Coordinates of C-alpha atoms in Angstrom, one line a residue:
M1 CA -4.9 9.4 -7.9
C2 CA -2.4 11.6 -9.2
G3 CA 1.4 12.4 -10.2
I4 CA 4.0 15.0 -8.6
V5 CA 6.9 16.4 -10.0
G6 CA 9.3 19.1 -8.8
F7 CA 12.8 20.2 -8.0
V8 CA 14.8 22.9 -5.9
N9 CA 17.3 24.9 -7.5
N10 CA 18.5 28.4 -7.4
T11 CA 20.2 28.9 -10.6
Y12 CA 17.7 28.4 -13.0
S13 CA 15.3 31.6 -14.4
F14 CA 11.4 31.6 -14.0
E15 CA 10.9 31.2 -17.6
E16 CA 13.5 27.9 -17.7
K17 CA 11.8 26.4 -14.4
N18 CA 8.4 26.9 -16.4
E19 CA 9.6 24.9 -18.9
Q20 CA 11.2 22.5 -17.2
I21 CA 8.5 21.9 -14.9
E22 CA 5.9 21.8 -17.6
Q23 CA 8.1 19.1 -19.4
M24 CA 8.5 16.9 -16.2
M25 CA 4.4 17.1 -16.0
E26 CA 3.9 16.0 -19.4
R27 CA 5.9 12.7 -18.9
I28 CA 3.5 11.6 -16.5
A29 CA 0.2 13.0 -18.0
H30 CA -1.2 9.6 -17.7
R31 CA -1.4 9.5 -14.1
G32 CA -3.5 12.6 -14.2
P33 CA -5.5 13.4 -17.6
D34 CA -8.1 15.4 -15.8
N35 CA -6.5 18.8 -14.8
S36 CA -2.8 20.0 -14.0
G37 CA -1.1 22.5 -11.9
K38 CA 2.0 24.1 -11.0
F39 CA 3.8 26.5 -9.0
I40 CA 6.9 28.1 -9.2
D41 CA 8.9 30.3 -6.5
G42 CA 12.3 31.5 -6.1
G43 CA 14.2 28.4 -5.1
G44 CA 11.6 25.6 -6.2
A45 CA 9.2 24.6 -9.0
L46 CA 6.1 22.0 -8.0
G47 CA 4.3 20.1 -10.7
F48 CA 0.8 18.3 -10.6
R49 CA -1.1 16.0 -13.0
R50 CA -4.7 15.2 -11.4
L51 CA -6.9 12.0 -11.7
S52 CA -10.0 13.5 -9.9
I53 CA -11.6 11.2 -7.3
I54 CA -12.8 13.5 -4.3
D55 CA -13.8 16.7 -4.2
L56 CA -14.3 17.0 -8.2
K57 CA -15.0 20.6 -8.7
S58 CA -12.4 22.5 -6.5
G59 CA -9.5 20.1 -5.4
N60 CA -7.0 21.2 -8.0
Q61 CA -3.6 21.5 -7.2
P62 CA -1.1 22.8 -5.7
I63 CA -3.2 23.9 -2.7
F64 CA -2.5 26.5 -0.5
N65 CA -2.7 27.7 2.9
E66 CA -4.6 30.6 4.4
N67 CA -1.6 33.1 3.9
D68 CA -0.3 31.6 0.7
S69 CA 3.1 31.2 2.3
K70 CA 2.9 27.4 1.8
A71 CA 1.9 24.9 -1.1
V72 CA 1.4 21.4 -1.1
I73 CA 1.1 18.8 -4.0
F74 CA -0.1 15.2 -3.1
N75 CA -0.8 11.9 -4.8
G76 CA -2.5 9.3 -2.8
E77 CA -5.9 9.0 -0.9
I78 CA -6.1 9.7 3.0
Y79 CA -8.8 7.6 4.2
N80 CA -9.5 9.5 7.5
Y81 CA -9.3 13.0 6.1
Q82 CA -12.5 14.2 7.3
E83 CA -12.0 13.3 10.8
L84 CA -8.9 15.0 10.4
Q85 CA -10.6 18.1 8.8
Q86 CA -13.0 18.5 11.5
D87 CA -10.2 18.5 14.0
L88 CA -7.9 21.3 12.1
Q89 CA -11.2 23.2 11.7
E90 CA -11.7 23.3 15.7
K91 CA -8.4 24.4 15.4
G92 CA -9.1 27.5 13.5
H93 CA -8.1 26.4 10.1
I94 CA -9.6 27.6 7.2
F95 CA -10.3 25.1 4.5
K96 CA -11.1 26.2 0.9
T97 CA -11.4 22.7 -0.3
N98 CA -13.4 19.2 0.7
A99 CA -10.3 17.5 -0.5
D100 CA -8.2 15.4 1.5
T101 CA -5.1 17.1 0.0
E102 CA -5.5 20.3 2.0
V103 CA -5.8 18.3 5.3
I104 CA -2.2 17.5 4.8
L105 CA -1.0 21.1 4.4
H106 CA -3.2 22.4 7.4
G107 CA -2.1 19.3 9.3
Y108 CA 1.6 20.4 8.5
E109 CA 1.0 23.6 10.0
E110 CA -0.3 22.5 13.0
Y111 CA 1.4 19.4 13.9
G112 CA 4.7 19.9 12.1
T113 CA 6.4 16.6 10.8
E114 CA 3.9 14.8 13.4
I115 CA 1.6 14.8 10.6
V116 CA 2.7 11.7 8.7
K117 CA 1.6 9.7 11.7
K118 CA -2.0 10.8 11.6
L119 CA -2.6 9.9 8.2
R120 CA -4.6 7.0 6.9
G121 CA -3.8 6.1 3.4
M122 CA -1.5 5.8 0.5
F123 CA 0.5 9.0 -0.2
T124 CA 3.4 10.8 -1.5
F125 CA 3.4 14.3 -1.1
A126 CA 5.9 17.8 -1.0
I127 CA 4.9 21.3 0.9
W128 CA 6.9 24.0 -0.2
D129 CA 7.7 26.6 2.5
R130 CA 8.0 30.0 0.4
E131 CA 9.4 31.8 3.7
K132 CA 11.9 29.2 4.4
Q133 CA 12.9 28.2 1.1
E134 CA 12.3 24.9 2.4
L135 CA 10.7 21.6 0.9
F136 CA 9.2 19.1 2.9
G137 CA 8.0 15.5 1.6
A138 CA 6.9 12.1 2.7
R139 CA 6.2 8.5 1.5
D140 CA 3.3 6.5 2.9
H141 CA 4.2 3.8 5.8
F142 CA 4.2 1.0 3.5
G143 CA 5.6 2.3 0.0
I144 CA 2.2 1.9 -1.9
K145 CA 2.5 5.1 -3.5
P146 CA 6.1 5.9 -5.4
L147 CA 8.4 8.8 -4.9
Y148 CA 12.2 9.0 -6.6
Y149 CA 14.8 11.9 -6.1
Y150 CA 17.8 12.7 -7.9
H151 CA 20.5 15.3 -6.2
K152 CA 23.3 16.4 -8.2
N153 CA 24.3 19.4 -10.3
D154 CA 23.1 21.6 -7.8
T155 CA 19.5 20.4 -8.0
F156 CA 17.5 18.0 -6.0
M157 CA 14.5 16.9 -8.4
F158 CA 11.6 14.5 -7.3
G159 CA 9.0 12.7 -8.9
S160 CA 6.3 9.8 -8.9
E161 CA 7.9 8.3 -11.7
I162 CA 11.6 8.4 -13.0
K163 CA 10.6 9.3 -16.6
S164 CA 9.8 12.9 -15.0
F165 CA 13.6 13.5 -14.7
L166 CA 14.4 12.9 -18.5
D167 CA 14.4 16.0 -19.9
H168 CA 15.8 18.1 -17.2
P169 CA 19.2 19.8 -17.9
A170 CA 20.3 18.8 -14.5
F171 CA 19.5 15.0 -14.8
E172 CA 22.2 13.0 -16.3
K173 CA 20.7 9.4 -17.7
R174 CA 23.3 6.5 -16.8
I175 CA 22.6 3.1 -16.2
N176 CA 23.5 1.8 -12.6
P177 CA 26.0 -0.8 -13.0
G178 CA 25.4 -2.3 -9.6
A179 CA 21.7 -3.1 -10.0
L180 CA 21.9 -5.8 -12.6
K181 CA 23.4 -8.7 -10.7
P182 CA 20.9 -8.4 -7.8
Y183 CA 18.2 -8.2 -10.0
M184 CA 18.8 -11.6 -11.9
T185 CA 18.5 -13.1 -8.4
F186 CA 15.7 -11.0 -7.5
Q187 CA 13.7 -10.6 -10.3
Y188 CA 12.8 -6.9 -9.1
P189 CA 15.2 -3.5 -8.5
A190 CA 16.2 -4.9 -5.2
T191 CA 19.1 -1.9 -4.4
D192 CA 18.3 1.1 -2.6
E193 CA 19.6 2.9 -6.0
T194 CA 17.8 2.3 -8.9
F195 CA 18.5 1.1 -12.3
F196 CA 19.5 4.6 -13.1
K197 CA 22.5 6.0 -11.5
D198 CA 22.2 8.5 -8.7
V199 CA 18.3 7.9 -9.0
Y200 CA 16.7 6.5 -5.4
R201 CA 13.6 6.0 -4.1
V202 CA 12.1 8.1 -0.8
P203 CA 12.2 4.9 1.4
E204 CA 8.7 3.5 2.6
G205 CA 7.7 5.4 6.1
H206 CA 10.3 8.4 5.5
Y207 CA 10.0 11.9 5.3
F208 CA 12.5 14.3 4.0
F209 CA 13.6 18.1 4.2
V210 CA 15.6 20.0 1.6
K211 CA 16.9 23.1 2.4
D212 CA 20.1 25.1 1.4
G213 CA 21.3 22.1 -0.8
Q214 CA 21.1 19.6 2.3
V215 CA 18.6 16.4 2.2
T216 CA 17.6 14.9 5.5
F217 CA 15.9 11.6 5.6
T218 CA 13.7 10.3 8.8
Q219 CA 12.0 7.3 9.2
Y220 CA 8.6 7.7 11.1
W221 CA 7.2 4.2 11.1
D222 CA 8.4 0.7 10.7
P223 CA 6.4 -2.8 11.7
Q224 CA 6.4 -3.1 15.3
Y225 CA 6.1 -7.1 15.3
T226 CA 4.6 -9.0 18.7
E227 CA 3.1 -12.5 19.6
E228 CA 0.2 -11.1 21.7
K229 CA -1.6 -14.0 24.0
M230 CA -4.9 -14.7 22.4
T231 CA -7.2 -17.4 21.6
E232 CA -7.5 -18.7 18.0
D233 CA -11.2 -17.1 17.9
E234 CA -9.9 -13.9 19.4
A235 CA -7.5 -13.8 16.7
I236 CA -10.2 -14.3 14.1
D237 CA -12.4 -11.9 15.4
M238 CA -9.7 -9.3 15.5
I239 CA -9.0 -9.8 12.1
D240 CA -12.6 -10.0 10.6
Q241 CA -13.6 -7.0 12.1
A242 CA -10.2 -4.9 10.8
V243 CA -11.0 -6.3 7.6
Q244 CA -14.7 -5.1 7.5
E245 CA -13.5 -1.7 8.9
T246 CA -10.9 -1.2 6.6
T247 CA -12.5 -2.2 3.6
E248 CA -15.4 0.3 4.6
A249 CA -12.9 3.0 4.7
H250 CA -11.3 2.4 1.6
L251 CA -14.6 3.1 -0.4
V252 CA -14.7 7.2 0.3
S253 CA -14.8 8.5 -3.0
D254 CA -16.8 10.7 -5.3
V255 CA -16.7 8.5 -8.3
E256 CA -17.5 4.7 -9.1
V257 CA -15.7 2.2 -7.4
G258 CA -15.2 -1.6 -8.7
T259 CA -12.9 -4.3 -7.7
F260 CA -10.2 -6.6 -9.4
L261 CA -11.2 -10.1 -8.8
S262 CA -9.1 -13.5 -9.5
S263 CA -9.9 -16.6 -8.2
G264 CA -7.7 -16.0 -4.9
V265 CA -9.5 -15.3 -1.3
D266 CA -7.9 -11.9 -0.9
S267 CA -9.7 -9.9 -3.7
S268 CA -12.8 -12.5 -3.2
L269 CA -13.0 -11.2 0.2
V270 CA -13.2 -7.4 -0.7
T271 CA -15.3 -8.0 -3.9
T272 CA -17.8 -9.9 -1.6
L273 CA -17.6 -7.3 1.7
T274 CA -17.8 -4.4 -0.9
Q275 CA -20.4 -5.8 -3.4
P276 CA -19.4 -3.6 -6.4
N277 CA -21.6 -2.8 -9.5
Y278 CA -18.4 -3.6 -11.6
T279 CA -15.7 -6.4 -10.8
F280 CA -12.8 -7.4 -13.4
S281 CA -11.1 -10.4 -14.2
I282 CA -8.5 -11.6 -16.8
G283 CA -7.0 -14.8 -18.4
F284 CA -5.3 -16.1 -21.1
G285 CA -5.9 -18.3 -24.0
E286 CA -7.0 -22.2 -23.6
H287 CA -3.7 -23.5 -22.6
T288 CA -3.6 -22.0 -19.2
Y289 CA -5.4 -22.0 -16.4
N290 CA -7.9 -19.1 -16.8
E291 CA -8.5 -16.9 -13.8
S292 CA -11.5 -15.0 -15.5
S293 CA -13.7 -17.8 -15.3
E294 CA -13.1 -18.8 -11.9
A295 CA -13.8 -15.4 -10.5
K296 CA -17.0 -15.4 -12.9
K297 CA -18.2 -18.3 -10.8
L298 CA -18.3 -16.2 -7.7
T299 CA -19.6 -13.3 -9.1
D300 CA -22.8 -15.3 -10.2
I301 CA -22.9 -16.7 -6.8
L302 CA -22.9 -13.2 -5.3
N303 CA -25.2 -11.9 -8.4
L304 CA -22.4 -9.3 -9.4
N305 CA -21.7 -8.2 -12.7
N306 CA -18.4 -9.4 -14.0
Y307 CA -16.4 -7.7 -16.9
S308 CA -13.7 -10.0 -18.1
R309 CA -11.6 -10.7 -21.2
V310 CA -8.8 -13.1 -22.6
I311 CA -5.4 -11.9 -23.4
E312 CA -4.0 -13.1 -26.7
S313 CA 0.2 -13.6 -26.8
E314 CA 0.4 -11.4 -29.8
E315 CA -0.6 -8.5 -28.2
A316 CA 1.0 -9.2 -24.8
F317 CA 4.5 -9.4 -26.6
E318 CA 3.3 -6.2 -28.7
A319 CA 2.6 -4.2 -25.2
F320 CA 5.8 -5.4 -23.5
P321 CA 7.8 -2.8 -24.4
T322 CA 5.1 -0.1 -23.1
I323 CA 4.9 -2.2 -20.2
Q324 CA 8.7 -1.8 -19.2
Y325 CA 8.3 1.9 -20.1
H326 CA 5.6 2.4 -17.7
L327 CA 7.5 0.2 -15.1
D328 CA 10.6 2.6 -15.1
E329 CA 12.8 0.0 -14.1
P330 CA 12.9 -3.8 -15.3
S331 CA 10.7 -6.4 -13.4
S332 CA 10.6 -9.8 -14.7
N333 CA 7.4 -10.6 -12.7
A334 CA 5.3 -11.8 -15.0
S335 CA 2.1 -10.7 -13.7
C336 CA 2.9 -7.4 -14.9
V337 CA 1.6 -8.2 -18.1
P338 CA -1.8 -9.3 -17.1
L339 CA -2.0 -6.2 -14.8
Y340 CA -1.6 -4.0 -17.5
F341 CA -4.3 -5.2 -19.5
L342 CA -6.7 -5.7 -16.5
A343 CA -6.2 -2.1 -15.5
K344 CA -7.0 -1.2 -19.3
L345 CA -10.0 -3.0 -19.1
A346 CA -11.5 -1.7 -15.6
R347 CA -10.4 2.1 -16.6
E348 CA -13.3 1.8 -19.6
H349 CA -15.8 1.5 -16.7
V350 CA -14.1 3.1 -13.4
K351 CA -11.7 5.5 -12.3
V352 CA -11.1 3.4 -9.1
V353 CA -10.7 0.0 -8.1
L354 CA -9.9 -2.1 -4.9
S355 CA -7.4 -5.2 -5.0
G356 CA -6.0 -7.6 -2.7
E357 CA -2.3 -6.7 -2.0
G358 CA -1.0 -6.7 1.4
A359 CA -2.9 -10.0 2.7
D360 CA -0.1 -12.0 2.1
E361 CA 2.4 -10.0 3.8
L362 CA 0.2 -9.0 6.8
F363 CA -0.9 -12.4 7.6
A364 CA 1.7 -15.2 6.3
G365 CA 0.0 -16.2 3.0
Y366 CA 3.4 -17.3 1.1
T367 CA 4.1 -21.2 1.1
E368 CA 7.8 -20.0 1.2
Y369 CA 7.0 -18.9 4.9
G370 CA 7.0 -22.4 5.9
F371 CA 4.3 -24.6 4.0
S372 CA 6.3 -25.9 1.3
S373 CA 5.7 -29.5 2.0
N374 CA 2.7 -31.2 0.3
S375 CA 3.0 -34.0 3.2
K376 CA 0.8 -33.0 5.9
M377 CA 2.6 -35.5 8.1
V378 CA 5.9 -33.6 7.4
R379 CA 4.4 -30.4 8.1
V380 CA 2.9 -31.4 11.6
F381 CA 6.3 -32.9 12.7
A382 CA 8.1 -29.3 11.2
Q383 CA 5.5 -27.4 13.4
G384 CA 6.7 -29.5 16.4
L385 CA 10.2 -28.8 15.9
K386 CA 9.6 -25.2 15.9
K387 CA 8.9 -25.3 19.5
L388 CA 12.6 -26.6 20.2
P389 CA 14.9 -23.9 22.0
R390 CA 16.5 -22.1 19.4
K391 CA 20.0 -23.1 19.9
S392 CA 18.5 -26.9 19.5
R393 CA 16.9 -25.8 16.5
Y394 CA 19.8 -24.4 15.0
R395 CA 22.1 -27.6 15.6
L396 CA 19.5 -29.8 14.2
A397 CA 19.1 -27.4 11.1
S398 CA 23.1 -27.7 10.6
R399 CA 22.8 -31.5 10.8
L400 CA 19.7 -31.4 8.4
K401 CA 21.8 -29.1 6.0
N402 CA 24.6 -31.7 5.5
T403 CA 22.6 -35.2 5.6
R404 CA 21.9 -37.2 2.5
N405 CA 18.5 -36.0 1.0
F406 CA 15.3 -37.7 1.8
H407 CA 11.3 -36.8 1.5
G408 CA 10.7 -33.7 3.4
R409 CA 14.2 -32.8 4.3
L410 CA 14.2 -29.2 2.7
H411 CA 11.1 -28.4 4.5
L412 CA 12.3 -29.8 8.2
Y413 CA 15.5 -27.5 7.5
Q414 CA 13.9 -24.5 6.5
S415 CA 11.7 -25.2 9.7
T416 CA 14.8 -24.9 11.7
A417 CA 17.4 -23.1 10.2
P418 CA 17.6 -19.3 10.8
V419 CA 15.8 -17.7 8.2
E420 CA 19.0 -15.4 7.5
D421 CA 20.7 -18.7 6.1
F422 CA 18.0 -19.3 3.2
F423 CA 15.4 -16.7 2.9
I424 CA 16.0 -14.0 0.5
G425 CA 11.8 -13.0 -0.2
Q426 CA 9.4 -14.8 -2.5
A427 CA 11.2 -14.5 -6.0
K428 CA 14.5 -15.8 -6.5
V429 CA 15.6 -16.5 -10.3
F430 CA 19.6 -16.7 -10.8
D431 CA 21.9 -18.1 -7.8
E432 CA 24.3 -15.0 -7.3
D433 CA 27.1 -17.1 -8.5
E434 CA 25.0 -18.1 -11.9
A435 CA 24.1 -14.9 -12.3
V436 CA 28.0 -13.5 -12.5
G437 CA 28.8 -16.2 -15.0
Y438 CA 26.2 -15.0 -17.5
L439 CA 27.3 -11.1 -16.8
Q440 CA 30.0 -9.4 -18.5
P441 CA 32.8 -8.2 -16.0
A442 CA 31.8 -4.6 -15.6
Y443 CA 28.5 -5.7 -14.1
Q444 CA 29.7 -8.5 -12.1
Q445 CA 30.4 -6.3 -8.9
S446 CA 27.7 -4.9 -7.0
E447 CA 26.1 -5.3 -3.6
S448 CA 25.7 -8.9 -2.7
V449 CA 22.2 -10.9 -2.0
H450 CA 23.2 -11.2 1.8
D451 CA 24.2 -7.7 2.4
I452 CA 20.7 -6.6 0.8
V453 CA 18.5 -8.9 3.1
D454 CA 21.3 -8.8 5.7
K455 CA 20.4 -5.0 6.1
Q456 CA 16.6 -5.8 7.3
Y457 CA 17.3 -9.0 9.2
Q458 CA 19.9 -7.0 11.6
K459 CA 17.0 -4.6 12.5
V460 CA 15.1 -7.4 14.0
P461 CA 17.5 -10.2 15.0
D462 CA 14.9 -11.3 18.3
L463 CA 11.7 -11.9 16.5
P464 CA 10.3 -15.3 15.6
E465 CA 11.5 -16.8 12.5
L466 CA 8.4 -16.1 10.5
K467 CA 7.9 -12.9 11.3
K468 CA 11.5 -11.8 10.1
M469 CA 10.6 -13.2 6.9
Q470 CA 7.3 -10.9 6.5
Y471 CA 9.6 -8.0 7.7
L472 CA 12.2 -8.6 5.1
D473 CA 9.2 -9.0 2.7
M474 CA 7.8 -5.7 3.8
H475 CA 11.1 -3.6 2.9
Q476 CA 11.9 -5.8 -0.1
W477 CA 9.5 -7.7 -1.9
M478 CA 6.4 -5.6 -1.3
P479 CA 7.7 -1.9 -2.0
K480 CA 10.1 -3.0 -5.1
D481 CA 7.9 -5.3 -6.9
I482 CA 4.3 -6.0 -5.8
L483 CA 3.0 -2.2 -4.9
L484 CA 5.4 -0.7 -7.5
K485 CA 3.8 -2.7 -10.4
A486 CA 0.3 -2.4 -9.0
D487 CA 0.9 1.4 -9.0
K488 CA 2.7 1.6 -12.6
M489 CA 0.2 -1.0 -14.2
T490 CA -3.0 0.7 -13.1
M491 CA -1.8 4.5 -13.6
A492 CA -0.3 3.9 -17.1
N493 CA -4.2 3.5 -17.8
S494 CA -5.1 6.4 -15.6
L495 CA -6.9 4.0 -12.8
E496 CA -6.4 4.5 -8.9
A497 CA -6.0 1.4 -7.3
R498 CA -6.6 0.8 -3.5
T499 CA -5.4 -1.7 -1.3
P500 CA -7.7 -2.2 1.6
L501 CA -5.6 -5.1 3.1
L502 CA -2.9 -3.2 3.6
D503 CA -3.7 -0.4 5.5
I504 CA -2.3 1.0 8.8
R505 CA -5.2 -0.1 10.7
L506 CA -5.4 -3.5 10.1
M507 CA -1.4 -3.6 10.3
E508 CA -1.9 -2.6 14.0
V509 CA -4.0 -5.7 14.2
A510 CA -1.7 -8.1 12.3
E511 CA 1.2 -7.3 14.0
K512 CA -0.4 -8.5 17.1
I513 CA -1.6 -11.9 15.9
P514 CA 0.7 -15.2 17.3
S515 CA 2.6 -16.8 14.6
K516 CA 1.0 -20.2 15.4
Y517 CA -2.4 -18.4 13.8
L518 CA -0.5 -17.1 11.0
L519 CA 0.9 -20.2 9.5
N520 CA 0.5 -24.0 10.8
S521 CA 0.3 -27.2 9.6
K522 CA -3.0 -26.9 8.6
N523 CA -2.7 -23.7 6.1
T524 CA -1.0 -20.5 5.2
K525 CA -2.9 -17.0 6.5
Y526 CA -4.5 -19.3 8.6
A527 CA -6.6 -17.1 10.8
F528 CA -7.1 -14.9 7.8
R529 CA -8.7 -17.9 6.1
K530 CA -10.8 -18.5 9.1
A531 CA -12.0 -14.8 9.0
A532 CA -12.7 -15.0 5.5
H533 CA -14.8 -18.2 5.6
R534 CA -17.6 -16.2 7.6
H535 CA -18.0 -14.3 4.2
L536 CA -17.1 -16.6 1.6
P537 CA -18.2 -19.6 -0.2
E538 CA -16.4 -22.6 1.5
E539 CA -14.4 -23.2 -1.9
W540 CA -12.9 -19.7 -1.8
A541 CA -11.8 -19.4 1.7
N542 CA -9.4 -22.2 1.2
R543 CA -7.9 -21.2 -2.2
K544 CA -4.0 -21.6 -3.0
K545 CA -2.2 -18.5 -4.0
L546 CA -1.6 -18.4 -7.9
G547 CA -0.9 -15.0 -8.7
F548 CA -1.6 -14.1 -12.3
P549 CA -1.0 -17.5 -14.2
V550 CA 1.1 -16.5 -17.4
P551 CA 1.9 -19.0 -20.3
I552 CA 5.5 -17.9 -20.2
K553 CA 6.6 -21.7 -20.9
D554 CA 4.1 -21.8 -24.1
W555 CA 5.4 -18.5 -25.4
L556 CA 9.1 -19.5 -25.3
H557 CA 8.1 -23.0 -27.1
E558 CA 6.4 -21.2 -29.9
E559 CA 8.7 -20.5 -32.9
R560 CA 7.3 -16.8 -33.6
F561 CA 7.8 -15.9 -30.1
Y562 CA 11.2 -17.6 -29.6
K563 CA 12.4 -15.4 -32.7
E564 CA 11.4 -12.5 -31.2
V565 CA 13.1 -13.4 -27.9
R566 CA 16.4 -14.4 -29.6
E567 CA 16.5 -11.4 -31.9
I568 CA 17.0 -9.0 -28.9
F569 CA 19.3 -11.7 -27.1
A570 CA 21.6 -11.1 -30.3
A571 CA 21.4 -7.6 -30.6
D572 CA 24.6 -5.9 -30.4
F573 CA 23.7 -3.7 -27.0
A574 CA 22.9 -7.1 -25.3
A575 CA 26.9 -8.2 -25.9
E576 CA 27.2 -4.8 -23.3
F577 CA 25.8 -6.9 -20.3
F578 CA 25.7 -10.4 -21.2
D579 CA 27.9 -13.2 -22.7
Q580 CA 25.8 -13.4 -25.3
E581 CA 26.8 -16.8 -26.5
K582 CA 25.9 -18.2 -23.2
I583 CA 22.2 -16.6 -22.9
L584 CA 21.6 -17.8 -26.8
D585 CA 22.6 -21.2 -25.8
L586 CA 19.9 -21.0 -22.4
L587 CA 17.5 -19.6 -25.0
D588 CA 18.1 -22.5 -27.6
R589 CA 18.5 -25.2 -25.0
N590 CA 15.0 -24.1 -23.6
Y591 CA 13.1 -24.0 -26.9
Q592 CA 14.6 -27.2 -27.7
Q593 CA 13.2 -28.6 -24.4
E594 CA 16.1 -29.8 -22.9
I595 CA 15.9 -27.5 -19.6
D596 CA 13.1 -25.5 -18.6
A597 CA 14.9 -21.9 -18.2
R598 CA 11.8 -19.8 -18.9
R599 CA 12.4 -17.6 -15.7
R600 CA 15.8 -16.9 -16.3
I601 CA 14.8 -16.2 -20.0
W602 CA 12.2 -13.9 -18.9
T603 CA 14.5 -12.1 -16.4
I604 CA 17.2 -11.3 -18.8
Y605 CA 14.7 -10.5 -21.8
S606 CA 12.7 -7.9 -19.3
F607 CA 16.0 -6.2 -18.8
L608 CA 16.7 -6.1 -22.5
V609 CA 13.3 -5.0 -23.6
W610 CA 13.5 -2.2 -20.6
Y611 CA 17.0 -1.0 -21.9
K612 CA 16.1 -0.8 -25.4
V613 CA 13.3 1.4 -24.4
Y614 CA 15.4 3.7 -22.4
F615 CA 18.6 3.7 -23.6
V616 CA 18.3 2.7 -27.2
E617 CA 15.1 4.4 -28.7
E618 CA 14.7 7.1 -25.8
Q619 CA 17.4 9.5 -26.5
G620 CA 16.9 12.1 -23.6
N621 CA 20.1 13.4 -21.7
T622 CA 21.9 10.1 -22.0
K623 CA 25.7 10.2 -20.5
A624 CA 28.1 7.5 -20.8
S625 CA 28.5 5.2 -17.8

């Protein structure tokens, strides 16, 4: 696991390029404290920071091909690199290292752009062709590893983190006014353009070329959902075998591998299958559900070591600006806080951990997919309604939407309506119209929530409703929230996090599973849980998803933290973005317990802390918006 940076520009001198690439590398030193490397050529510069995991002695980057005509930098892990290496050696390629990085380079020489389809793992990489003066790069299938780019002022620059751009003379640091309104609904940066004007993410499952000032992107992979005929037992067997295989594949390493362990089924299954020497858990104080104490019950049963700690409220608030700095963009997903401290704890013992991300998206683990009613009778009835012809379901949904409320109405409506009418993903904070009411005019204009999600829905109009929701989450929630925070919070602490339950081979199985075995009236993630039953104690396999419980409600009712939040709400710079009187009133009424506005307050607070870090305290090359 590492960090990569680079740029393409023909106007700077060698000395200028050298200084610029050094500055970019220094900004992401936390991603790779073990080693660094750079390469400067006529039109391009590559920079690299290394966290040594595989081939500790000779895996430093950039790595060159046999005649030094191509150089590669790479962030991630390739889990099938050994079989690819053998194949390439048989075809005559000569390897200087035993690192997975070199497989990408020789694979590109042999297969061209098709190499990305052969890679199993998490990755971003860039290959500079000295003869063609051309850059080729890619991001992994799911977007597990981040990669950003900026193309302006005769320069194309890229990096694992946006902060690597800040010192470059071609970069103009401006806020993107169109990012704030969608963020207030989604809780994460939801648009293709980031919160920094003209900075974009390389889309998941895409590769790109940069040559002669032109940039082209090509999608090489997208989920291909089907509804294959199979029995329940066949579905469970397929999942069980695939999970065991992919978990084993993710253990390839030349250093110790531990696991993150919560009380949920996903991380518990990974831990049970791997039996690591180190497991790590985190919790808050007495006033909230403590994940660490629940996790220890499992490690006691398995006779494993568990390292845990409790986060104190004061240290959580003290670390919050640092957390927002490492995220690059504002996120009000409260789980960023415990994840940051969990990664810090783990790094005291290991360099690599396995975590449980991915299973909820692949195997339908969210209640928002259609398990929101507490009444089993309502859920059973709703499952029956889903079997109606599509037009009949939609007509019934229209009636349910407009009828007076009754117990189970919302669940029945969402079980029969087109998902395009109500589902925007796993997080919704402000209604869109409500967000406009809090924003200053300059920030009220942006891409609409409907347009953001409809871009994905239009690609899969004929899928079953459940798989439409999964598809949307695969392109919004997962790469822009879940995976982003996992990467940034672990790498902030120089820790590699691997996701065995989010793997291309496991996805090939998940795509085939019929909807009725993914989610039904009995449970979410139904077949996956059945597979987990074979390895976990009964209590763990059926546990509900809790995420990281964070005591925001308690914090905002405690005077010292209320005052801290109020201070930033009342700051002069907050008035640029928000109706200040309105956000202060929201905070005060919540403190007085007249309303519960914790998520809305935390979303505004997260943005303001981020803005203060990057635009008030961080000078850099700030330009007026």
